[in-house]
Structures are given as structure tokens and as C-alpha cells.
CSV table of C-alpha atoms and ligand atoms in Angstrom, one decimal:
chain,number,residue,atom,x,y,z
A,293,MET,CA,-212.0,-54.9,-108.1
A,294,GLN,CA,-208.3,-54.7,-109.1
A,295,ASP,CA,-206.7,-58.1,-110.2
A,296,ILE,CA,-205.7,-59.6,-107.0
A,297,LEU,CA,-203.0,-61.2,-108.6
A,298,GLN,CA,-201.5,-57.7,-109.4
A,299,MET,CA,-201.8,-56.6,-105.9
A,300,LYS,CA,-199.3,-56.0,-103.5
A,301,ILE,CA,-199.7,-58.1,-100.3
A,302,GLU,CA,-199.8,-54.9,-98.3
A,303,GLU,CA,-203.1,-54.4,-100.5
A,304,MET,CA,-204.7,-57.3,-99.5
A,305,PRO,CA,-206.3,-56.7,-96.1
A,306,GLY,CA,-209.8,-56.5,-96.0
A,307,LEU,CA,-210.1,-57.9,-99.5
A,308,GLU,CA,-213.3,-59.5,-100.6
A,309,PHE,CA,-214.3,-60.5,-104.3
A,310,ASP,CA,-216.3,-63.3,-106.2
A,311,CYS,CA,-213.6,-65.4,-107.5
A,312,SER,CA,-213.3,-67.3,-110.9
A,313,CYS,CA,-213.4,-70.7,-109.0
A,314,GLY,CA,-217.2,-70.0,-108.2
A,315,ARG,CA,-216.6,-69.0,-104.5
A,316,HIS,CA,-216.9,-65.8,-102.8
A,317,HIS,CA,-213.5,-65.0,-100.9
A,318,SER,CA,-212.7,-62.5,-98.0
A,319,PHE,CA,-210.0,-61.9,-96.1
A,320,SER,CA,-210.4,-60.3,-92.7
A,321,VAL,CA,-206.8,-59.1,-91.7
A,322,GLN,CA,-206.6,-55.4,-91.3
A,323,GLY,CA,-203.2,-54.7,-92.1
A,324,ILE,CA,-199.9,-56.4,-93.4
A,325,SER,CA,-196.6,-54.3,-93.6
A,326,ILE,CA,-193.4,-56.3,-94.6
A,327,ARG,CA,-190.8,-53.9,-95.4
A,328,LYS,CA,-187.6,-52.4,-93.7
A,329,GLY,CA,-188.6,-50.5,-90.9
A,330,ALA,CA,-192.0,-51.8,-91.0
A,331,ILE,CA,-192.2,-51.7,-87.0
A,332,GLU,CA,-192.7,-47.8,-87.7
A,333,ASP,CA,-196.3,-48.9,-89.3
A,334,LEU,CA,-197.4,-50.3,-85.7
A,335,PRO,CA,-198.9,-47.2,-84.3
A,336,ARG,CA,-200.8,-46.6,-87.6
A,337,MET,CA,-201.9,-50.2,-87.5
A,338,ALA,CA,-203.0,-50.0,-84.0
A,339,ALA,CA,-204.7,-46.7,-84.2
A,340,PRO,CA,-208.3,-48.0,-83.8
A,341,PHE,CA,-207.0,-48.7,-80.2
A,342,LYS,CA,-205.1,-45.6,-79.4
A,343,ASP,CA,-207.3,-44.7,-76.3
A,344,ASP,CA,-207.8,-48.5,-75.5
A,345,LYS,CA,-205.8,-50.7,-73.1
A,346,ILE,CA,-203.5,-52.7,-74.9
A,347,LEU,CA,-201.6,-55.9,-73.7
A,348,ILE,CA,-198.3,-56.3,-75.4
A,349,VAL,CA,-196.5,-59.6,-75.0
A,350,PHE,CA,-192.8,-60.6,-75.2
A,351,ASP,CA,-189.9,-62.5,-73.8
A,352,SER,CA,-186.6,-61.5,-73.0
A,353,ASN,CA,-185.4,-62.0,-76.4
A,354,THR,CA,-188.0,-60.6,-78.5
A,355,TYR,CA,-188.2,-57.4,-76.3
A,356,ARG,CA,-184.8,-56.9,-76.9
A,357,VAL,CA,-185.0,-57.4,-80.5
A,358,ALA,CA,-188.3,-55.6,-81.2
A,359,GLY,CA,-190.6,-55.3,-78.1
A,360,GLU,CA,-188.6,-52.4,-76.6
A,361,THR,CA,-189.2,-50.3,-79.8
A,362,ALA,CA,-192.6,-51.3,-80.2
A,363,VAL,CA,-193.4,-50.0,-76.7
A,364,ARG,CA,-191.5,-47.0,-77.3
A,365,LEU,CA,-193.3,-46.0,-80.8
A,366,LEU,CA,-196.6,-46.5,-79.4
A,367,ARG,CA,-196.1,-44.1,-76.2
A,368,GLU,CA,-194.4,-41.6,-78.6
A,369,ASN,CA,-197.6,-41.5,-80.9
A,370,GLY,CA,-200.2,-40.9,-77.9
A,371,PHE,CA,-200.8,-44.5,-76.6
A,372,THR,CA,-201.1,-44.0,-73.0
A,373,LYS,CA,-202.7,-47.4,-71.7
A,374,VAL,CA,-199.9,-49.8,-73.0
A,375,LYS,CA,-199.4,-52.7,-70.7
A,376,GLU,CA,-196.3,-54.9,-70.6
A,377,LEU,CA,-196.1,-58.6,-70.2
A,378,LEU,CA,-192.7,-59.9,-70.3
A,379,PHE,CA,-192.0,-63.8,-70.1
A,380,ASP,CA,-188.6,-63.9,-68.7
A,381,THR,CA,-188.0,-67.8,-68.8
A,382,GLY,CA,-184.0,-67.5,-68.4
A,383,SER,CA,-182.6,-70.5,-70.5
A,384,ASP,CA,-185.6,-72.5,-70.5
A,385,ILE,CA,-187.8,-72.6,-73.7
A,386,LEU,CA,-191.3,-70.7,-73.8
A,387,ILE,CA,-193.9,-73.5,-74.2
A,388,PRO,CA,-197.4,-72.6,-75.3
A,389,ASP,CA,-199.2,-74.9,-72.3
A,390,GLU,CA,-201.5,-73.8,-69.6
A,391,ARG,CA,-199.0,-72.0,-67.9
A,392,THR,CA,-198.2,-69.6,-70.8
A,393,LEU,CA,-201.9,-69.3,-71.7
A,394,GLY,CA,-203.1,-68.9,-68.3
A,395,ARG,CA,-200.4,-66.1,-67.7
A,396,ILE,CA,-201.4,-64.3,-70.4
A,397,LEU,CA,-205.4,-64.5,-69.7
A,398,GLN,CA,-204.5,-63.2,-66.0
A,399,GLU,CA,-203.1,-60.0,-67.5
A,400,GLN,CA,-205.9,-59.3,-69.9
A,401,ASP,CA,-207.6,-56.7,-67.8
A,402,LEU,CA,-211.4,-56.2,-68.5
A,403,ASP,CA,-210.9,-53.0,-70.2
A,404,CYS,CA,-208.3,-54.6,-72.9
A,405,LYS,CA,-209.2,-54.1,-76.3
A,406,LEU,CA,-206.1,-55.3,-78.1
A,407,MET,CA,-203.2,-57.5,-77.7
A,408,ILE,CA,-199.7,-57.3,-79.5
A,409,ALA,CA,-197.8,-60.4,-79.5
A,410,VAL,CA,-193.9,-59.7,-80.3
A,411,GLY,CA,-192.3,-63.0,-81.3
A,412,SER,CA,-192.7,-65.9,-83.5
A,413,GLY,CA,-193.8,-69.3,-82.9
A,414,VAL,CA,-194.7,-69.6,-79.3
A,415,ILE,CA,-195.8,-65.8,-78.5
A,416,ASN,CA,-197.7,-65.8,-81.5
A,417,ASP,CA,-199.6,-69.0,-80.9
A,418,SER,CA,-200.2,-68.3,-77.6
A,419,VAL,CA,-201.6,-64.8,-78.1
A,420,LYS,CA,-203.7,-66.0,-80.9
A,421,PHE,CA,-205.2,-68.8,-78.8
A,422,VAL,CA,-206.0,-66.7,-76.0
A,423,THR,CA,-207.2,-63.8,-77.8
A,424,SER,CA,-209.6,-66.1,-80.1
A,425,ARG,CA,-211.2,-67.4,-76.8
A,426,THR,CA,-211.5,-64.0,-75.1
A,427,GLY,CA,-212.8,-62.4,-78.5
A,428,LEU,CA,-210.3,-59.6,-78.7
A,429,PRO,CA,-208.1,-58.6,-82.0
A,430,PHE,CA,-204.5,-59.2,-82.0
A,431,ILE,CA,-201.5,-57.9,-84.1
A,432,ILE,CA,-198.4,-60.0,-84.4
A,433,VAL,CA,-194.8,-58.4,-84.7
A,434,ALA,CA,-192.9,-60.9,-86.2
A,435,THR,CA,-189.4,-61.6,-85.0
A,436,ALA,CA,-188.3,-64.6,-87.1
A,437,PRO,CA,-189.6,-65.8,-90.9
A,438,SER,CA,-190.1,-69.3,-89.5
A,439,MET,CA,-193.5,-70.5,-90.3
A,440,ASP,CA,-196.3,-69.6,-92.3
A,441,GLY,CA,-198.5,-69.7,-89.1
A,442,TYR,CA,-198.5,-65.6,-88.8
A,443,VAL,CA,-201.4,-65.6,-91.2
A,444,SER,CA,-203.5,-68.7,-90.2
A,445,ASP,CA,-206.4,-69.5,-87.9
A,446,GLY,CA,-204.9,-72.5,-86.2
A,447,ALA,CA,-202.7,-72.3,-83.1
A,448,PRO,CA,-200.4,-75.1,-82.1
A,449,ILE,CA,-200.6,-75.6,-78.3
A,450,PHE,CA,-200.0,-78.1,-75.6
A,451,SER,CA,-202.5,-79.5,-73.1
A,452,HIS,CA,-201.4,-82.1,-70.4
A,453,GLY,CA,-198.0,-82.4,-72.3
A,454,TYR,CA,-200.0,-83.1,-75.8
A,455,LYS,CA,-199.7,-81.2,-78.4
A,456,TYR,CA,-202.6,-80.3,-80.8
A,457,SER,CA,-203.9,-77.4,-82.9
A,458,PRO,CA,-207.1,-76.1,-82.1
A,459,GLN,CA,-208.9,-73.6,-84.2
A,460,ALA,CA,-208.3,-69.9,-83.3
A,461,HIS,CA,-208.6,-67.0,-85.4
A,462,LEU,CA,-206.7,-64.7,-88.1
A,463,THR,CA,-204.6,-61.9,-86.5
A,464,TYR,CA,-206.1,-58.2,-87.0
A,465,GLY,CA,-202.4,-57.2,-88.2
A,466,LEU,CA,-198.9,-58.4,-89.1
A,467,VAL,CA,-195.7,-56.4,-89.0
A,468,GLY,CA,-192.7,-58.0,-90.6
A,469,ASP,CA,-189.8,-55.6,-90.2
A,470,THR,CA,-186.8,-57.2,-92.3
A,471,ASP,CA,-184.4,-55.2,-90.0
A,472,ILE,CA,-185.9,-57.4,-87.1
A,473,LEU,CA,-186.4,-60.7,-89.1
A,474,LYS,CA,-182.5,-60.7,-90.0
A,475,THR,CA,-181.6,-60.8,-86.1
A,476,ALA,CA,-183.4,-64.3,-86.5
A,477,PRO,CA,-181.2,-67.3,-85.6
A,478,GLN,CA,-180.1,-68.9,-89.0
A,479,ASP,CA,-182.0,-72.0,-88.2
A,480,MET,CA,-185.2,-70.4,-87.9
A,481,ILE,CA,-184.8,-68.8,-91.3
A,482,GLN,CA,-183.6,-72.4,-92.6
A,483,ALA,CA,-187.0,-73.6,-91.3
A,484,GLY,CA,-189.0,-70.7,-92.7
A,485,PHE,CA,-187.5,-71.6,-96.3
A,486,GLY,CA,-188.3,-75.3,-95.9
A,487,ASP,CA,-191.6,-74.5,-95.0
A,488,VAL,CA,-192.1,-72.4,-98.0
A,489,VAL,CA,-190.2,-75.0,-100.3
A,490,GLY,CA,-193.2,-77.5,-99.0
A,491,LYS,CA,-195.7,-75.5,-100.9
A,492,ILE,CA,-194.0,-76.9,-104.2
A,493,THR,CA,-195.3,-80.4,-103.8
A,494,ALA,CA,-198.5,-79.0,-101.5
A,495,ILE,CA,-199.6,-77.5,-105.0
A,496,ALA,CA,-199.0,-80.7,-107.2
A,497,ASP,CA,-200.6,-82.9,-104.3
A,498,TRP,CA,-203.6,-80.7,-104.6
A,499,ASP,CA,-203.7,-80.9,-108.3
A,500,LEU,CA,-203.7,-84.6,-107.9
A,501,ALA,CA,-206.5,-84.6,-105.2
A,502,VAL,CA,-208.5,-82.6,-107.8
A,503,LYS,CA,-208.0,-84.9,-110.6
A,504,ALA,CA,-207.9,-88.1,-109.0
A,505,ASN,CA,-210.3,-87.5,-105.9
A,506,GLY,CA,-212.5,-84.8,-107.2
A,507,ASP,CA,-211.3,-82.2,-104.4
A,508,TYR,CA,-212.0,-78.3,-104.9
A,509,ARG,CA,-209.3,-76.0,-105.9
A,510,CYS,CA,-209.2,-72.3,-106.4
A,511,ASP,CA,-206.6,-71.6,-109.2
A,512,THR,CA,-206.4,-67.8,-108.2
A,513,CYS,CA,-204.9,-69.1,-104.8
A,514,VAL,CA,-202.7,-71.4,-106.8
A,515,ARG,CA,-201.3,-68.7,-108.7
A,516,LEU,CA,-200.9,-66.3,-105.6
A,517,VAL,CA,-198.7,-68.8,-103.9
A,518,GLU,CA,-196.7,-69.7,-107.1
A,519,LYS,CA,-196.0,-65.9,-107.6
A,520,ALA,CA,-194.8,-65.7,-104.2
A,521,LEU,CA,-192.5,-68.9,-104.4
A,522,GLU,CA,-191.0,-67.5,-107.6
A,523,LYS,CA,-189.9,-64.2,-106.0
A,524,CYS,CA,-188.9,-66.2,-102.8
A,525,PHE,CA,-186.8,-69.0,-104.5
A,526,ALA,CA,-185.1,-66.2,-106.9
A,527,LYS,CA,-183.5,-64.4,-104.1
A,528,ALA,CA,-182.9,-67.7,-102.2
A,529,GLU,CA,-179.1,-67.4,-102.1
A,530,GLY,CA,-179.2,-64.2,-100.1
A,531,LEU,CA,-180.8,-66.1,-97.3
A,532,PRO,CA,-177.7,-67.5,-95.5
A,533,GLU,CA,-176.2,-64.1,-95.4
A,534,ARG,CA,-179.5,-62.7,-94.0
A,535,ASP,CA,-180.0,-60.2,-97.2
A,536,PRO,CA,-183.0,-58.2,-96.2
A,537,GLU,CA,-184.5,-58.5,-99.4
A,538,ALA,CA,-184.3,-62.0,-99.5
A,539,LEU,CA,-185.6,-62.1,-95.7
A,540,GLY,CA,-188.7,-59.9,-97.1
A,541,ALA,CA,-189.4,-62.3,-100.0
A,542,LEU,CA,-189.3,-65.3,-97.7
A,543,MET,CA,-191.7,-63.5,-95.2
A,544,GLU,CA,-194.0,-62.3,-97.8
A,545,ALA,CA,-194.3,-66.0,-99.1
A,546,LEU,CA,-194.8,-67.4,-95.7
A,547,THR,CA,-197.7,-64.6,-95.2
A,548,MET,CA,-199.0,-65.0,-98.9
A,549,THR,CA,-199.4,-69.0,-98.4
A,550,GLY,CA,-201.5,-67.7,-95.2
A,551,VAL,CA,-203.5,-65.5,-97.3
A,552,ALA,CA,-204.2,-68.2,-99.8
A,553,MET,CA,-205.3,-70.5,-96.9
A,554,ALA,CA,-207.6,-67.9,-95.4
A,555,LEU,CA,-209.4,-67.1,-98.7
A,556,VAL,CA,-210.0,-70.9,-99.3
A,557,ASN,CA,-210.6,-71.9,-95.7
A,558,ILE,CA,-208.4,-74.8,-96.1
A,559,SER,CA,-204.6,-75.3,-95.8
A,560,ARG,CA,-204.4,-77.0,-99.2
A,561,PRO,CA,-202.3,-74.1,-100.5
A,562,ALA,CA,-199.9,-74.8,-97.7
A,563,SER,CA,-199.8,-78.4,-96.7
A,564,GLY,CA,-199.5,-81.6,-98.9
A,565,ALA,CA,-197.9,-84.9,-98.1
A,566,GLU,CA,-194.7,-83.5,-97.3
A,567,HIS,CA,-196.5,-82.2,-94.2
A,568,MET,CA,-197.9,-85.4,-93.3
A,569,LEU,CA,-194.2,-87.0,-93.2
A,570,SER,CA,-193.1,-83.9,-91.1
A,571,HIS,CA,-196.0,-84.4,-88.8
A,572,PHE,CA,-195.3,-88.2,-88.5
A,573,TRP,CA,-191.7,-87.4,-87.5
A,574,GLU,CA,-192.9,-84.6,-85.2
A,575,MET,CA,-195.3,-87.0,-83.4
A,576,ASP,CA,-192.5,-89.5,-83.0
A,577,TYR,CA,-190.0,-87.0,-81.3
A,578,ILE,CA,-192.7,-86.0,-78.9
A,579,ASP,CA,-193.6,-89.5,-78.2
A,580,ARG,CA,-190.1,-90.1,-77.0
A,581,GLY,CA,-190.1,-87.1,-75.0
A,582,LEU,CA,-187.5,-85.2,-77.4
A,583,ASN,CA,-187.6,-81.6,-78.8
A,584,PRO,CA,-188.6,-81.9,-82.5
A,585,ILE,CA,-186.6,-80.5,-85.0
A,586,HIS,CA,-188.0,-77.0,-86.4
A,587,HIS,CA,-191.2,-78.0,-88.4
A,588,GLY,CA,-189.9,-76.2,-91.5
A,589,ILE,CA,-186.7,-78.0,-91.6
A,590,GLN,CA,-188.5,-81.3,-91.4
A,591,VAL,CA,-191.0,-80.0,-94.1
A,592,GLY,CA,-188.1,-78.9,-96.7
A,593,VAL,CA,-186.4,-82.4,-96.1
A,594,ALA,CA,-189.9,-84.1,-96.7
A,595,THR,CA,-190.4,-82.1,-100.0
A,596,VAL,CA,-187.4,-83.8,-101.4
A,597,VAL,CA,-188.8,-87.4,-100.7
A,598,ILE,CA,-192.2,-86.5,-101.9
A,599,ALA,CA,-190.9,-84.8,-105.0
A,600,ARG,CA,-189.4,-88.7,-105.7
A,601,PHE,CA,-192.9,-89.9,-105.2
A,602,PHE,CA,-194.0,-87.6,-108.1
A,603,GLU,CA,-191.2,-89.0,-110.1
A,604,GLU,CA,-191.5,-92.7,-109.6
A,605,LEU,CA,-195.2,-92.4,-110.0
A,606,ALA,CA,-195.2,-90.3,-113.3
A,607,ASP,CA,-196.3,-93.4,-115.5
A,608,ILE,CA,-199.7,-93.4,-113.6
A,609,LEU,CA,-200.1,-89.9,-112.6
A,610,PRO,CA,-203.3,-87.8,-114.0
A,611,GLU,CA,-202.0,-85.9,-117.0
A,612,GLY,CA,-200.3,-82.8,-116.2
A,613,THR,CA,-199.6,-83.4,-112.4
A,614,ALA,CA,-196.0,-84.7,-112.8
A,615,ALA,CA,-195.0,-81.5,-114.4
A,616,LEU,CA,-196.3,-79.5,-111.4
A,617,CYS,CA,-193.4,-81.3,-109.4
A,618,PRO,CA,-189.9,-80.3,-110.3
A,619,PRO,CA,-187.1,-83.1,-110.0
A,620,ALA,CA,-186.3,-83.8,-106.8
A,621,ARG,CA,-182.5,-83.2,-107.2
A,622,GLU,CA,-183.8,-79.5,-108.3
A,623,ILE,CA,-185.7,-79.1,-105.0
A,624,GLU,CA,-182.5,-80.4,-103.1
A,625,ALA,CA,-180.2,-77.9,-104.9
A,626,LEU,CA,-183.0,-75.1,-104.2
A,627,LEU,CA,-182.6,-76.1,-100.5
A,628,ARG,CA,-179.0,-75.7,-100.5
A,629,LYS,CA,-179.3,-72.6,-102.2
A,630,GLY,CA,-181.2,-71.2,-99.4
A,631,GLY,CA,-178.6,-72.8,-96.7
A,632,ALA,CA,-181.3,-75.3,-95.6
A,633,PRO,CA,-180.5,-79.3,-95.1
A,634,ALA,CA,-182.1,-81.4,-97.8
A,635,SER,CA,-181.9,-85.0,-96.5
A,636,PRO,CA,-183.6,-86.8,-93.9
A,637,LYS,CA,-180.4,-88.7,-92.5
A,638,GLU,CA,-178.8,-85.1,-92.5
A,639,ILE,CA,-181.5,-83.9,-89.8
A,640,GLY,CA,-181.3,-87.2,-87.8
A,641,ILE,CA,-184.3,-88.9,-88.6
A,642,SER,CA,-183.6,-92.9,-88.3
A,643,ARG,CA,-183.9,-95.2,-91.2
A,644,THR,CA,-186.8,-96.9,-89.4
A,645,LEU,CA,-188.8,-93.9,-88.7
A,646,PHE,CA,-188.2,-92.7,-92.4
A,647,HIS,CA,-189.7,-96.2,-93.9
A,648,GLU,CA,-192.3,-96.3,-91.3
A,649,SER,CA,-193.4,-92.4,-92.1
A,650,LEU,CA,-193.4,-93.5,-96.0
A,651,ILE,CA,-195.9,-96.3,-95.2
A,652,LYS,CA,-198.0,-94.7,-92.6
A,653,GLY,CA,-197.9,-91.2,-93.4
A,654,TRP,CA,-201.0,-91.3,-95.3
A,655,THR,CA,-202.9,-92.0,-91.9
A,656,VAL,CA,-201.9,-88.7,-90.3
A,657,ARG,CA,-205.0,-86.8,-91.5
A,658,PRO,CA,-208.1,-87.9,-93.8
A,659,ARG,CA,-206.9,-86.0,-96.7
A,660,TYR,CA,-206.1,-87.3,-100.3
A,661,SER,CA,-202.1,-87.1,-101.2
A,662,ILE,CA,-199.7,-88.5,-103.3
A,663,LEU,CA,-199.0,-91.2,-100.3
A,664,GLN,CA,-202.8,-92.3,-100.5
A,665,PHE,CA,-202.6,-92.5,-104.3
A,666,ALA,CA,-199.5,-94.6,-104.1
A,667,LYS,CA,-201.1,-97.1,-101.5
A,668,ASP,CA,-204.4,-97.4,-103.5
A,669,ARG,CA,-202.4,-98.3,-106.7
A,670,GLU,CA,-200.4,-100.7,-104.7
A,671,ARG,CA,-197.2,-99.2,-105.3
A,672,LEU,CA,-196.5,-97.8,-102.0
A,673,THR,CA,-194.5,-100.8,-100.1
A,674,ALA,CA,-192.1,-101.0,-102.9
A,675,LEU,CA,-191.6,-97.4,-103.3
A,676,ALA,CA,-191.1,-97.0,-99.4
A,677,ASP,CA,-188.3,-99.9,-99.7
A,678,GLN,CA,-186.8,-98.5,-102.5
A,679,LEU,CA,-186.6,-94.6,-101.3
A,680,THR,CA,-185.2,-95.8,-97.9
A,681,GLU,CA,-182.6,-97.3,-99.6
A,682,GLU,CA,-181.8,-94.5,-101.7
A,683,PHE,CA,-181.9,-91.7,-98.9
A,684,TYR,CA,-180.0,-94.2,-96.3
A,685,GLY,CA,-178.0,-96.4,-98.5
B,757,ZN,ZN1,-195.8,-75.9,-92.7
B,758,ZN,ZN1,-211.1,-68.7,-105.6
């Protein structure tokens, strides 16, 4: 088998191997295409379903930037049973709730064999959830490099106004066309970048959990993510100008994190204490009936904060762990280079919420992290006070 670390992301679909971590890894995604003009690869990716009924889902915006082209390409290439579902919400934002999910289910005819989701967050999550329950494969045509959920088996949706993330399934294929991604609003690009920056502390946190808590780790997956991060960070200054190469590297880093998660079947490669802070903030916003700030924007900001934990606790961290996390001010500079916000105050997190999240963030999920480490070593309260003063003055 070719060394996975030398592979291009397009070569990874269908991959299966015995890993140095002692486990057998497999990756069920069948096709990935991330490049300029990648939408032209859609008919080839969907070819096994050429004679079948296909349901393609978009909203008015994603129809305009990608859906229209997707339908045309399929028809030109001999796909005759393509059924369209357009969510026309006007100025309202689409929510992945009972109404949206039910609508998709209603449009899934008995002889439908494949769904294609054209969009990012909501359309991706909705189609992912419905197809996971009805047992159909789906292909995602991404319209924004905004999060790492394209290749992940979770689908954040709403039930009775409450957000949760039930397990769904992995996509059959992913199309990330940089000509389409560059039409994404700047805040969605910032969010994707923030989510990628978050992998820095996620990986340091994973190392801590291995050394201080005896958790499992796969070094191959860590290297996969690190390589994608290096490439993305090297091109970060092109993001504010929507440079196609920078957007491609961002999309690849988001996707590679998904690949790594799928290989080890846990979200460790993608999410550590920085995600706990962001989830804590998000839950507070939802509790108060407010629209939360983009996930990745919160994550990017939280990464700077968690990096301060690694700095302040360096004296008691296991050997080698502190070195995995760069100084907080470097992470802040990196976020700025990519045009993303870098402080909790700047994105409107209140001082009270910030302090509370540092103290209680470890309760968000049962997972060992630097927050738990600080709590167990009785350093959490003092650190929370110190950092709140530092970030809010
Ligand atoms: Zn994330
Ligand atoms: Zn492994």
C-alpha cells in the first residue's frame, strides 16, 4: 500500500489499511474532488446512479452559485431522472428542523437512489441526516469552506427548537470547486479558517489526554492533519482576497480533518478544549434565543484562549505537550493573517459568559482536556480570573 502521508486527498476515498497505531482503518467515502472546476467531476462521481432517480437539494442562493450548473452537467451527461428540490425561504434563513427534514423526506420518491446536497451547513446537515435514516448515499457539492462537517458522520439539527447532533453517516462523495467556494461570504471563510486553526489546540489536547489520561492516539492521523494545516496556514494571507489556492488549501484542511476523524472514529483530531468553550458560548446564545456566532469563528477565538492555558500550565504539563502548542500571540497573528477575528471580546462574548465558560467548559462533554487538567491540578479558578482580566481588561 502507498504511504497515506504521501497521498493526495483525491486518492484517499475507499482507503483501507493496517496502521502503526495497531488498528485497521477504513474510509468509506467514494469520491473527493477539491480543485478549480471540480463541479465537472460530479457526473463521474455520480455515474453509478446514472439511470436512477436522483434528488438534488438546494436553496435559492446555492442554486444560483452551483445548483444550476450541477443540474445542467448531470443532464448533459445523460442523467435523465434528476428531480430538483428548491428551498425558497426568501429572506429567512433555512433551519435544519422538522419542517426542512420532513420536506426532504417527502420529496424522496420510492425509486430514489441518490441525493445530492448543494450547499454548506444546513443543506449538508439536513440531507446527511435524512439519507442516513432512509439508507441512501448522498453527494455534497460544497458552496462555502465554512466548517469541517463535510466529511463527518454527525448532523447538527433541531428538534422542538433544541439543537443536538445525532449520528448520521459519511458522504458518498464531496465536490469542492474553488470557483464556487470563492463566492462564499467572507464570514463563512473566516469561520472555516477558525475551525482549522482550532486543530492546533485539538492536537495538543489529544497529546495531553494520551499522556495524562492514557487515551488512544493514532500518529498517522495526527500527521495527516498537521500536513494539511501547514499547507493551509502557509496560504492563509490569500483568504481575505479569496485567492483560489488559499481557499482550496482551506477546504482541503477541513476535509482532511474529516478523513482523520473517519479513520479513527472519534473527533479527537478535530476538536479539543477550544471546541468546549465554543459549544459553551453557543449554548448560551441558543438559551437566550439568539443566533449564535458562526461555529468556526468562535473556535478560532477560543484557540487563542486555550493556547494561553498551555502556556500558563507549561510548568506542570507532561513532557513534550507544551511544545505542540505555539504561543497564543502567534495563533492570534495567524487568525489575523487569514482575516478572522482573534479575541472573545471582539466577537461579542460577554465578560461574564467568558469567565463562566473557562470554569465550566470542561463539563460540556465527558472528554479529557486541558480544562480538566487545570481543574484536577487546582489551577482552573485562578487561571480563569487571570485570563478574564487579560482578555477583558
Ligand atoms: Zn469545529
Ligand atoms: Zn492509526
